[in-house]
Every structure is written in C-alpha cells, then in structure tokens.
Short mmCIF file of C-alpha atoms and ligand atoms in Angstrom, two decimals:
data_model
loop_
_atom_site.label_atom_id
_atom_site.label_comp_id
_atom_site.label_asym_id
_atom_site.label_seq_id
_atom_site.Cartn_x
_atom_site.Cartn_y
_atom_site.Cartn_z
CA UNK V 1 1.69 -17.94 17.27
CA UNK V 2 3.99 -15.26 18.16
CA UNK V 3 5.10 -13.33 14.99
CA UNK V 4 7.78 -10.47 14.19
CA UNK V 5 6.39 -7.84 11.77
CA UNK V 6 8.65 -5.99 9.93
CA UNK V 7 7.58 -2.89 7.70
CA UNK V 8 8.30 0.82 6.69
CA UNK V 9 6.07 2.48 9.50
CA UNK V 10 4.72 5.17 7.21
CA UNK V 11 1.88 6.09 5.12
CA UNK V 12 2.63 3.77 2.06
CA UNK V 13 0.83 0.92 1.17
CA UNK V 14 3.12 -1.57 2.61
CA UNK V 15 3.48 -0.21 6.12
CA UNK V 16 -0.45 -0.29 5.85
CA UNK V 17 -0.77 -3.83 4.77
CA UNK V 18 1.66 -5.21 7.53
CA UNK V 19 -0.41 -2.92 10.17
CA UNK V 20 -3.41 -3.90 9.45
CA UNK V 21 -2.56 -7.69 9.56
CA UNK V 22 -0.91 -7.19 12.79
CA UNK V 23 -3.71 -6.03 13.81
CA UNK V 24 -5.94 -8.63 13.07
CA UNK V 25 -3.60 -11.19 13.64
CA UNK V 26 -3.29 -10.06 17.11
CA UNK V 27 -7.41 -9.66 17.32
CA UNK V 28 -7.25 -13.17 16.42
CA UNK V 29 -5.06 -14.23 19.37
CA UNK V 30 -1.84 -14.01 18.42
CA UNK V 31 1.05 -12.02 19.67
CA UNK V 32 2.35 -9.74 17.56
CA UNK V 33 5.70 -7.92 17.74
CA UNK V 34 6.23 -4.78 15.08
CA UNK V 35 9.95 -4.25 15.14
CA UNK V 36 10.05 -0.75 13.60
CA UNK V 37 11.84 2.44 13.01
CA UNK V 38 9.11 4.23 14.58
CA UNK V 39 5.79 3.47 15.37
CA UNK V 40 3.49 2.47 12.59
CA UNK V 41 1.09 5.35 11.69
CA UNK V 42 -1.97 3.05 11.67
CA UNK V 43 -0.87 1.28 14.77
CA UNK V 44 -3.84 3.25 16.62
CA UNK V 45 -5.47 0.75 18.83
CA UNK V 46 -4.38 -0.50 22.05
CA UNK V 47 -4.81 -4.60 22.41
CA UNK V 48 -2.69 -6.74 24.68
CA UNK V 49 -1.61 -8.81 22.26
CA UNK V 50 0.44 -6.21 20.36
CA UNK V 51 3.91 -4.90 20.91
CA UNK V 52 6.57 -2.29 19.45
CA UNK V 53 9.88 -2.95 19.64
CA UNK V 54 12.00 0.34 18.34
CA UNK V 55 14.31 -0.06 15.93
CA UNK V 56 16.94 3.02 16.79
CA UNK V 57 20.21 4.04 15.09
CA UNK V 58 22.68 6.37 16.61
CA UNK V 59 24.61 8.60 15.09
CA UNK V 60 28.23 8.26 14.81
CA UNK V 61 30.33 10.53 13.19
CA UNK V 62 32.50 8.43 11.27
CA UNK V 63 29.05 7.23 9.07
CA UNK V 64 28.22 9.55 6.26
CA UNK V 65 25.34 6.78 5.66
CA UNK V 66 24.06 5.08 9.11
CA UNK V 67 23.90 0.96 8.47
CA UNK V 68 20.36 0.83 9.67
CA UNK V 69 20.17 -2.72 8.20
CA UNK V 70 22.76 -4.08 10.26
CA UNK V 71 21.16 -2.44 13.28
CA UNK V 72 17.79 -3.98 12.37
CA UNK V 73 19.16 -7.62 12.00
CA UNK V 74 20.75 -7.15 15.75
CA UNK V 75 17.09 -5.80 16.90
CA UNK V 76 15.29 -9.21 15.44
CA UNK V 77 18.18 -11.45 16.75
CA UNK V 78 17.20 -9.23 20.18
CA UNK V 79 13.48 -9.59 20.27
CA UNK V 80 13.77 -13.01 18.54
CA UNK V 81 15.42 -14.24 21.43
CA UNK V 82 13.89 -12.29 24.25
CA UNK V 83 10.32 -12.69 23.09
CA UNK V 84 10.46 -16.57 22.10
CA UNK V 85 8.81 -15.67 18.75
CA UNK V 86 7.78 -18.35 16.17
CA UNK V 87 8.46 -16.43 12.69
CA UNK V 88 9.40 -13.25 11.31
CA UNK V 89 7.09 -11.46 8.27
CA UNK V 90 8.83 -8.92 6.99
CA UNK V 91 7.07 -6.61 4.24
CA UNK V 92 8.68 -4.75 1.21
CA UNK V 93 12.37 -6.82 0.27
CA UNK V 94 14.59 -3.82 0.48
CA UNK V 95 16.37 -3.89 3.22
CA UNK V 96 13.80 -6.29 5.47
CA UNK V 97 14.65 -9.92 3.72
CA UNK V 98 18.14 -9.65 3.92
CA UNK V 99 18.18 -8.01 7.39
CA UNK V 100 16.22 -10.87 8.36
CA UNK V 101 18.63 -13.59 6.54
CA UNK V 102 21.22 -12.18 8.58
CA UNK V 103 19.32 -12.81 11.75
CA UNK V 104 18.44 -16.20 10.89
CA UNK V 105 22.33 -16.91 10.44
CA UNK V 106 22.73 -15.10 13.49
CA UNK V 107 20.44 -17.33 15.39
CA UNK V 108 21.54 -20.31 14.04
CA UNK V 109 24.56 -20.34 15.40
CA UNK V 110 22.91 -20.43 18.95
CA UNK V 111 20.93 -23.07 17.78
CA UNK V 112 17.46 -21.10 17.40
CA UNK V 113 15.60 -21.71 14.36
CA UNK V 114 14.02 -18.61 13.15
CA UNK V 115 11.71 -19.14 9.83
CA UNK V 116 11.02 -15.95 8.22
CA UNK V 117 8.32 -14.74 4.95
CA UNK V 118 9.03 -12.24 2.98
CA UNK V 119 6.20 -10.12 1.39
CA UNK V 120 7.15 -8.12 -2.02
CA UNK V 121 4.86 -4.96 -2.61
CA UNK V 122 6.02 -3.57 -5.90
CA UNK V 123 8.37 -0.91 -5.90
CA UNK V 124 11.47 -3.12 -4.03
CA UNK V 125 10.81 -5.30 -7.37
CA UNK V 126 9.60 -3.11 -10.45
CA UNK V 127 11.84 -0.36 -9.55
CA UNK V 128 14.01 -0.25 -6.71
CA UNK V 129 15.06 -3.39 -6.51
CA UNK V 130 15.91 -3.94 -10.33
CA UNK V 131 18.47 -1.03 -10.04
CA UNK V 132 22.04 -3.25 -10.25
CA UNK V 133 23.22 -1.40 -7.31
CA UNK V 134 20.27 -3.90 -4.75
CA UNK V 135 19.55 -6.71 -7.22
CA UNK V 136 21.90 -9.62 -6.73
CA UNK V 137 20.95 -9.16 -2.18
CA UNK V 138 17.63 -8.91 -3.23
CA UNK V 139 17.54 -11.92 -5.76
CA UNK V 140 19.42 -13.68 -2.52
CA UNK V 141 17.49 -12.67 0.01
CA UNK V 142 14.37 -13.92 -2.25
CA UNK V 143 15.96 -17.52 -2.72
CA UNK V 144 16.74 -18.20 1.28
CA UNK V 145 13.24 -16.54 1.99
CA UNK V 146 11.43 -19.89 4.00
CA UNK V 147 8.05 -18.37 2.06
CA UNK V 148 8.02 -15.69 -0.57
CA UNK V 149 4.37 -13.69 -1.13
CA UNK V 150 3.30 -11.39 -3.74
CA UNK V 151 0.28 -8.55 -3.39
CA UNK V 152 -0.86 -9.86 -7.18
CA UNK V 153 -0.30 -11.90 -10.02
CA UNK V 154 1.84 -9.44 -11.99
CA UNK V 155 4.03 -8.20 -8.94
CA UNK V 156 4.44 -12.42 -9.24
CA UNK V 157 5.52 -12.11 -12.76
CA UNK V 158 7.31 -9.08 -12.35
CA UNK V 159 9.65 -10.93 -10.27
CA UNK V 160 10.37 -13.74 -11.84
CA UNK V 161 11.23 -11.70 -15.07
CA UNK V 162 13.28 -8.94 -13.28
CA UNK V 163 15.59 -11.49 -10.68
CA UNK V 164 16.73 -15.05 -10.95
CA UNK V 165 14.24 -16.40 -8.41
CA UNK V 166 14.38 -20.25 -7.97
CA UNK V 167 11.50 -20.49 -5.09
CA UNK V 168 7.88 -20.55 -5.76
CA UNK V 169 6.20 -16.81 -5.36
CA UNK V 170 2.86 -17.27 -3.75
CA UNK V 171 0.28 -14.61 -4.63
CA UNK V 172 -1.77 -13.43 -2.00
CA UNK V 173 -3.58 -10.59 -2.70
CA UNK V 174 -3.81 -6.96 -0.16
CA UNK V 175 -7.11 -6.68 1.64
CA UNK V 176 -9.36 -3.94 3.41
CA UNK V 177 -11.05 -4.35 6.78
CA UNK V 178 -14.57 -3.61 5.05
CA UNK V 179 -16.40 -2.34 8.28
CA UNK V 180 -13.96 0.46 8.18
CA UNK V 181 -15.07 2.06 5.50
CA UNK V 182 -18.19 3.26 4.12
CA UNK V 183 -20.73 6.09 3.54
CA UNK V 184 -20.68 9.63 6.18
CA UNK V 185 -17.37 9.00 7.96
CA UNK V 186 -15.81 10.78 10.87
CA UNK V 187 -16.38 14.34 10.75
CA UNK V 188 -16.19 14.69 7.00
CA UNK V 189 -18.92 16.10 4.97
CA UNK V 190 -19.68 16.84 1.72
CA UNK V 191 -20.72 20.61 1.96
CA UNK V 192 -17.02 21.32 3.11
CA UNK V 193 -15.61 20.33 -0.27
CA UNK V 194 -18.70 20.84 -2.57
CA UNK V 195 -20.69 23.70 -1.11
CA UNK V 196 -22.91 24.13 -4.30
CA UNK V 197 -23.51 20.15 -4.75
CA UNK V 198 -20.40 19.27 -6.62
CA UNK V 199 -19.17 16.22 -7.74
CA UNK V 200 -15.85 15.39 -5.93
CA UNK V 201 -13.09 13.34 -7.48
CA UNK V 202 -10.03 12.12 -4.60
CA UNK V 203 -6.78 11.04 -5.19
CA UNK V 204 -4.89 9.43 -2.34
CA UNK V 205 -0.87 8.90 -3.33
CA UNK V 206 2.81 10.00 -2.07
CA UNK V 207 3.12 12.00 -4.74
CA UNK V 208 6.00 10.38 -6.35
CA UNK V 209 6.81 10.47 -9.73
CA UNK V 210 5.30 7.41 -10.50
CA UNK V 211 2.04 8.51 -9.42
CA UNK V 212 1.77 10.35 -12.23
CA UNK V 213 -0.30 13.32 -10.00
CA UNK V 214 0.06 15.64 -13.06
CA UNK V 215 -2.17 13.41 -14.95
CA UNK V 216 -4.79 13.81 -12.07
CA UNK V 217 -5.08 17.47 -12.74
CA UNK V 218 -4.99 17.43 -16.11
CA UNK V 219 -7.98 14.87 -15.85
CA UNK V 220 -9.92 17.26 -13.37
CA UNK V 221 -9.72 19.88 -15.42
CA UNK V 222 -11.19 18.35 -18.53
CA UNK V 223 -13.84 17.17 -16.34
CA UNK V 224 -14.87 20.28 -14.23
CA UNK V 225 -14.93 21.97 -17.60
CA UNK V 226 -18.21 19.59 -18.39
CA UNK V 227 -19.42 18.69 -14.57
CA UNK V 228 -19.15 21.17 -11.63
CA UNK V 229 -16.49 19.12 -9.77
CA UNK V 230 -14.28 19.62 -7.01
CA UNK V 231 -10.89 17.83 -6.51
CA UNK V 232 -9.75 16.70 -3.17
CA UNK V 233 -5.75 15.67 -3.09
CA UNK V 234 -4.77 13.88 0.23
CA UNK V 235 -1.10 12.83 0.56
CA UNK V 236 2.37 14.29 0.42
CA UNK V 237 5.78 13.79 -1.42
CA UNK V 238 8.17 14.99 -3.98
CA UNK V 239 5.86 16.04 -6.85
CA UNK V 240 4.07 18.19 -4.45
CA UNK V 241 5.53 21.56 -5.99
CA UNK V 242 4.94 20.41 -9.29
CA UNK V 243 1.17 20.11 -8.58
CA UNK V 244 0.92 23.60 -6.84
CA UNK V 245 2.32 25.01 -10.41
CA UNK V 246 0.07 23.18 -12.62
CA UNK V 247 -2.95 24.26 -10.89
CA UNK V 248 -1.90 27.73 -10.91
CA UNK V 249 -1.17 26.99 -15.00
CA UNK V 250 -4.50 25.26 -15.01
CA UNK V 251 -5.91 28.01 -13.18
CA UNK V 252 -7.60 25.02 -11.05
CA UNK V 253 -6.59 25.96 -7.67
CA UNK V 254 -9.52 27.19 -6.07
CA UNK V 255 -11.49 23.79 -7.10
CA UNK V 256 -8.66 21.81 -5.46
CA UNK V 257 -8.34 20.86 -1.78
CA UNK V 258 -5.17 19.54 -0.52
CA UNK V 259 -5.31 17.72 2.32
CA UNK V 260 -1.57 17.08 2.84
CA UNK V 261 -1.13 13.58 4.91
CA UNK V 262 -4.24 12.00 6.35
CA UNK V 263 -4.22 9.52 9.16
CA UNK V 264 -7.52 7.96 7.88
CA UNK V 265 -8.56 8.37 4.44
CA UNK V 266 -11.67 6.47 4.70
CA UNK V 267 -13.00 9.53 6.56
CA UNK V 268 -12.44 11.38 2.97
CA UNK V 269 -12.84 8.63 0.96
CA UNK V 270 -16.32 8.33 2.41
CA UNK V 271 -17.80 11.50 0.94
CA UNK V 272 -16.10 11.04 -2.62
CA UNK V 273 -17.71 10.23 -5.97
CA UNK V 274 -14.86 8.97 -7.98
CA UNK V 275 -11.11 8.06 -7.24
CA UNK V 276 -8.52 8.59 -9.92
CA UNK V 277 -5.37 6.91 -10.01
CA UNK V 278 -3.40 7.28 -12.98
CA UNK V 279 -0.22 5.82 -12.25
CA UNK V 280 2.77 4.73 -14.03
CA UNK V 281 3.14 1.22 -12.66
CA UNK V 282 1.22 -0.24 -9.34
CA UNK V 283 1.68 -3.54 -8.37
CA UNK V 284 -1.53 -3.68 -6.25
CA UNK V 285 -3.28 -0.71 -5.94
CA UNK V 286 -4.30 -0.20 -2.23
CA UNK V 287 -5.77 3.10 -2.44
CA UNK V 288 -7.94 2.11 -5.49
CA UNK V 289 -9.60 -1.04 -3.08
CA UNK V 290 -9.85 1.81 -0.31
CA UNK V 291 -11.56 3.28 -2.47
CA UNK V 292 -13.88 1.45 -3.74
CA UNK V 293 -14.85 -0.17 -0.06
CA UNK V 294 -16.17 3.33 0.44
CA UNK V 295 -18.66 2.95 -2.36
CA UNK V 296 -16.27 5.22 -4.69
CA UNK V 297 -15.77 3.92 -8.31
CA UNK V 298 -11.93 4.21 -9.65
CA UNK V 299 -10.28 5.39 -12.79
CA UNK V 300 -7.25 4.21 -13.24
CA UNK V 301 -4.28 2.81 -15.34
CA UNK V 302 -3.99 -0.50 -16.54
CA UNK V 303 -0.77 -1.34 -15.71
CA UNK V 304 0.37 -4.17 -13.23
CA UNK V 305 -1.63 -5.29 -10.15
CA UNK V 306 -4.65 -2.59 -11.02
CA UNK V 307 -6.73 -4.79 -13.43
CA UNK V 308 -6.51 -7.32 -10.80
CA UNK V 309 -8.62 -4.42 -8.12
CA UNK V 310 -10.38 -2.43 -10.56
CA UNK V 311 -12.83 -4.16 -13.29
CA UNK V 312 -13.33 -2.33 -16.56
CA UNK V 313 -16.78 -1.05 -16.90
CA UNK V 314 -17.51 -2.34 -13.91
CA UNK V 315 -16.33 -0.92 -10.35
CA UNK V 316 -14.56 1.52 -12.68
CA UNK V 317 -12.76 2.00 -15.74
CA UNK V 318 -8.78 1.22 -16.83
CA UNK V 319 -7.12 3.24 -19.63
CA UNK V 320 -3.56 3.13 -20.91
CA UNK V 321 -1.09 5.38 -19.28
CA UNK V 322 -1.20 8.78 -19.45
CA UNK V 323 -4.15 8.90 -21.23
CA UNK V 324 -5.53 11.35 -20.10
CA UNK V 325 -8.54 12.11 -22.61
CA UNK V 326 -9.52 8.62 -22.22
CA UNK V 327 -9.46 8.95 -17.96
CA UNK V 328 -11.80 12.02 -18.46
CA UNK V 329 -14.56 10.55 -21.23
CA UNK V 330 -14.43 7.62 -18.47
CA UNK V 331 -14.88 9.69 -15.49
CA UNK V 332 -17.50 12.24 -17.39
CA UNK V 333 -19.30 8.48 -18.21
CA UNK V 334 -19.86 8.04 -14.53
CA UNK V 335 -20.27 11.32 -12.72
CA UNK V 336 -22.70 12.02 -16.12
CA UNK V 337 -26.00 11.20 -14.52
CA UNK V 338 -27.15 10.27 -10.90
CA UNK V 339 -28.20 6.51 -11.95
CA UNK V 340 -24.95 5.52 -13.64
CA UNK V 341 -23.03 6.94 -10.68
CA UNK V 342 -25.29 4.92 -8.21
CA UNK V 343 -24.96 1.64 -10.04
CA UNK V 344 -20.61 2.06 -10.18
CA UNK V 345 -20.55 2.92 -6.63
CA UNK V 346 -22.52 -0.27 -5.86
CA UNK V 347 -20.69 -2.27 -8.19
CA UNK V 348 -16.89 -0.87 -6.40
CA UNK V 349 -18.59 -1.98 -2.99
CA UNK V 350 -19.10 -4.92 -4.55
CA UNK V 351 -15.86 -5.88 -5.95
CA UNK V 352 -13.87 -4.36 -3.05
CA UNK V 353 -16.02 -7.42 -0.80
CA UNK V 354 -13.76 -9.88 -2.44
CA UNK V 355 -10.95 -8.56 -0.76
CA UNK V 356 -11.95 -8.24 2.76
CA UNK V 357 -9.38 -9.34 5.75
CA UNK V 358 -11.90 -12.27 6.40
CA UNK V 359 -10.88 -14.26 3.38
CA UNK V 360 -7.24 -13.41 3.20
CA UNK V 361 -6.17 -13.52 7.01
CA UNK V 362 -6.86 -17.40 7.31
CA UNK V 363 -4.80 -17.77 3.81
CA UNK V 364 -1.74 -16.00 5.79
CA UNK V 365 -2.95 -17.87 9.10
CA UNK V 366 -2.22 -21.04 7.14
CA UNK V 367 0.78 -19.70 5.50
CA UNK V 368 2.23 -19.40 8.71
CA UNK V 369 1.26 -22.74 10.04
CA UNK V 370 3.01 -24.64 6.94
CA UNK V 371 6.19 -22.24 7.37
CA UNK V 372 6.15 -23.40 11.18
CA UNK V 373 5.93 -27.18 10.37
CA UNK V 374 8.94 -27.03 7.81
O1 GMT J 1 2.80 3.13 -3.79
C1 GMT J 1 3.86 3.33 -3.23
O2 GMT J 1 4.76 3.99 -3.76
C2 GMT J 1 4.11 2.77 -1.86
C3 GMT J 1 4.36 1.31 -1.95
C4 GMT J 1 4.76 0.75 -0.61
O3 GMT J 1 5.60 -0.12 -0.63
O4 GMT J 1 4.31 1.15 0.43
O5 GMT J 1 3.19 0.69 -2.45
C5 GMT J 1 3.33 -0.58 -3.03
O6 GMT J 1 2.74 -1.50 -2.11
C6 GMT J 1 1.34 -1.34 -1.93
C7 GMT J 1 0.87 -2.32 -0.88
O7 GMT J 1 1.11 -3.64 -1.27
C8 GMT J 1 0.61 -1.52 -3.27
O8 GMT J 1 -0.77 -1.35 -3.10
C9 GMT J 1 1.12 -0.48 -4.27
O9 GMT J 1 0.54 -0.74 -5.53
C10 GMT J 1 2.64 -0.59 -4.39
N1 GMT J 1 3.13 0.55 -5.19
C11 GMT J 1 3.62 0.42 -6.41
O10 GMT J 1 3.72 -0.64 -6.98
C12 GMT J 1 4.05 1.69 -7.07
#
C-alpha cells in the first residue's frame, strides 16, 4: 500500500507513534509518505521505502496567524496526486482530520478517491479539542473520518462523552518496538548518575502542566529522604522554570539530572530503576510502556489510558492524583529491597510484551485493507 502519514514531527507521543509505524510499515513493504512540518525527530533510519514531503508556510505580512491548515490540505491534495497514494493516516485530530477532509473534497472533485483514518491521542480530545473554540470541526472532522482509532479504551470513552460522535471509535492500543529497548543502552551508564550505587528514578514528559512535574519532585524527595536516590529528568517545556525553583526550595538540586530533550530515551531509560509519572490526565501513557520495555517498573496516576499500561501491584503501582504520599510509600515499596525491585522490573518487561509492534502492526495492516475495500 502506499500511505500518507500525517503527525506533529516532535518529541510527543503522537509524532512518536505515527514514526514508528511508518517505520515499520515501510519495513514491511509499504511506501510510506510523512507529509510534515519538519522532519520527524525519530525519523532516523534511511529505507527506500520511506519519504518526506515538507509541509512549508511562508510568511506573508498581512497574516498575524499563518493558515498552516489550509497549506497542509493543498500539500496532501499535492502528494496525493503526485505519489498515487492509497490512504491518508493522520495522527492527533487538531488540525490533521479536518485538513485531510478538505483534501478529500478537494480530490473529489477530480474524481480521486482519497480514504483517510484518523488517530485521536488524548489531548486533541480531553483538552484541546473540548475547548468550544475547535469542538464542533473536530466533532465533524470525527464523523466524515472513513476510520476513527483510539490509543485506549478511555481516550474511546472520552470521546464519545466530550463530542457528538456518530461513527464507531476503534481502540487500538500504542505499541513499543521491544528489541529497542532493554538493559546497558548506548553509552549510558549507571555510575554517571549514581556514582555511590544509587537508586535512580526517571521521568520522561514535556513538562506541561498536565504532567504534573512538581509532583515528581515532591515524590523524589520523600523518597531520597529514606533510599539514597538520584533523579534523572529528560524532556523540556513550559513548567521547566517551575521545576528549577522547587528543587532549589527542596534543596534537591544536586540529586537531580536534567537531561533537557533526548533523541532516544531508551538509552536512559535503560539504566533506570523506577519511572514516575504522575500526571493529571493521560490517555495512553507512552513513556510509562517505554518504560517498562526497559525493565523499569512505573508509578503513576490512575487516570485515563494508564491503568490500561501500568498494572497495580504488578509492573507498578497507580495512585490517585496528586497523591503524592501514596506515589512515595509505592516507590519506597519497590526500590526497598533488591528482590522486590528484581521481581517489578521483570514483571514491567513482562507486561510491556503485550504491546509490542508485532501484534498491533497487522491490526492497523488490516485496518487499512478494510478502509481500502470500502
Ligand atoms: O503527552 C503529551 O502531552 C503529548 C501527547 C501527544 O499528542 O503527542 O501525548 C498523547 O498521545 C500519546 C501517544 O498516543 C499518549 O501516550 C499520551 O498519553 C497522550 N497525552 C495525554 O493524554 C496527556
């Protein structure tokens, strides 16, 4: 098949997801086109079968606010038509299922028939998107979608409760490439974080707000207080000041590396202990599985998508939001003694199997197939 991928090319968890099935899809035989702003940060393979098609806006003066979506829609009518492809996936609704509705209509009218699927992620439902000012294009966009997906049952739910959707949402879940992660990665080691055999907690986010980052350090700190520990923060964003003052008020700092963006986390991930994500809502969770395919056991909230990764008392632990006592007596549970820690690790391995690519590319492969055949 030749398919159109469309997705924010950054560091988030959607970009990553669309990537990383291009990627395989394209392993797999098929051609894939990523019609981006830029080029997608894990996009860092050559194969023949991929291909970038920039999506570029100039700048006129008379925009205060540059209408990138209309200039997308042109792009997939462009490389639609130029490159003979099959379907168009586009990932994360806002503005990717509309641009591509427009694009359809577009091609239409030439009498091309252009399917396209529309993946939701989370925040272009349970926040963005709900804001009145995107929800009646969204709900739209949604209903003329030829396939709808959803990363997990609740980002599911979440949709039909927040928007007037009339099609069915099909839930297929975010996966790992498994033999990309795992134990001694890269050139990361232990003794650069933990020179005196600390424990070492990670959190991987874009520190926005509802990452809830403060609640990380807050959780650290009741921890180092029982366990040597050392924190490693990898990731950038808004709340990033914030942080820098709490540890200061925490007086934390010097047990704290921060890592700033990381191209691969797996290379950190593999020399963790324990991954802590305490976040106000997440409809899936994609650091959390990253985490756990690198043997690393997760504490995290239980809100949305996460019960759905991480197993209570068993690849980790859930607790309510902003709970922060609870997070610690969880995380002092597993980093408490050497056997405990050995059996969670093997248990987050264990759970994060369930979601490798292998399973969930032929469930997209399929997906595809039944889009194609009308
Ligand atoms: O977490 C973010 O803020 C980034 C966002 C994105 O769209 O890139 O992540 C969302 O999609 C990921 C991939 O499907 C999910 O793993 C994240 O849970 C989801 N984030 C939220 O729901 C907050």
């Amino acid at each position: 098949m030749k398919i159109g991928i469309v997705c924010y090319p950054t560091f988030g968890g959607s970009g990553v997801v669309a990537t990383e099935l291009g990627k395989a899809l394209a392993a797999k035989g098929h051609e894939i086109h990523f019609i981006t702003y830029s080029q997608p940060v894990r996009l860092d393979t050559f194969s023949a079968n991929i291909f970038y098609h920039e999506v570029s806006v100039s700048d006129y003066p008379l925009f205060d606010y540059q209408p990138y979506e209309l200039v997308l829609s042109s792009r997939m009518v462009d490389v639609v038509k130029n490159e003979k492809l099959d379907l168009l996936h586009v990932h994360y609704a806002i503005p990717h299922a509309s641009a591509a509705y427009m694009a359809q209509q577009i091609l239409k009218e030439e009498g091309i028939h252009l399917p396209f699927i529309t993946t939701l992620h989370g925040t272009d439902i349970t926040l963005v998107g709900r804001d009145a000012s995107f929800e009646p294009v969204i709900t739209f966009a949604i209903n003329k979608s030829n396939a709808v997906t959803a990363v997990s049952d609740s980002l599911r739910q979440d949709t039909y409760r927040n928007f007037k959707v009339t099609r069915e949402v099909e839930v297929i879940p975010n996966f790992i490439e498994l033999s990309e992660y795992g134990q001694a990665r890269g050139n990361c080691q232990r003794q650069m974080f933990a020179p005196n055999g600390e424990r070492i907690m990670v959190h991987v986010s874009n520190f926005r707000k509802v990452k809830r980052v403060e609640d990380v350090l807050r959780v650290f700190d009741k921890v180092r207080k029982q366990i040597p520990t050392r924190l490693i923060l990898v990731g950038d964003g808004p709340e990033r000041p914030q942080i820098e003052k709490l540890c200061r008020e925490l007086n934390t700092c010097d047990e704290i590396r921060s890592l700033g963006k990381v191209m691969n986390p797996a290379e950190v991930l593999s020399v963790a202990d324990l991954f802590i994500l305490p976040s106000e809502t997440e409809s899936f969770g994609l650091s959390a599985l990253e985490a756990m395919a690198s043997h690393v056991p997760v504490i995290s909230t239980n809100t949305g998508g996460l019960p759905e990764v991480n197993v209570h008392g068993y690849s980790g632990f859930l607790s309510d939001v902003g709970d922060v006592e609870d997070m610690a007596r969880n995380a002092l549970h597993i980093l408490g003694d050497e056997t405990t820690l050995q059996q969670f690790k093997a248990n987050a391995w264990e759970q994060a199997k369930k979601f490798d690519i292998g399973f969930i590319l032929p469930v997209y492969e399929e997906l595809y197939e039944r889009v194609l055949r009308g």
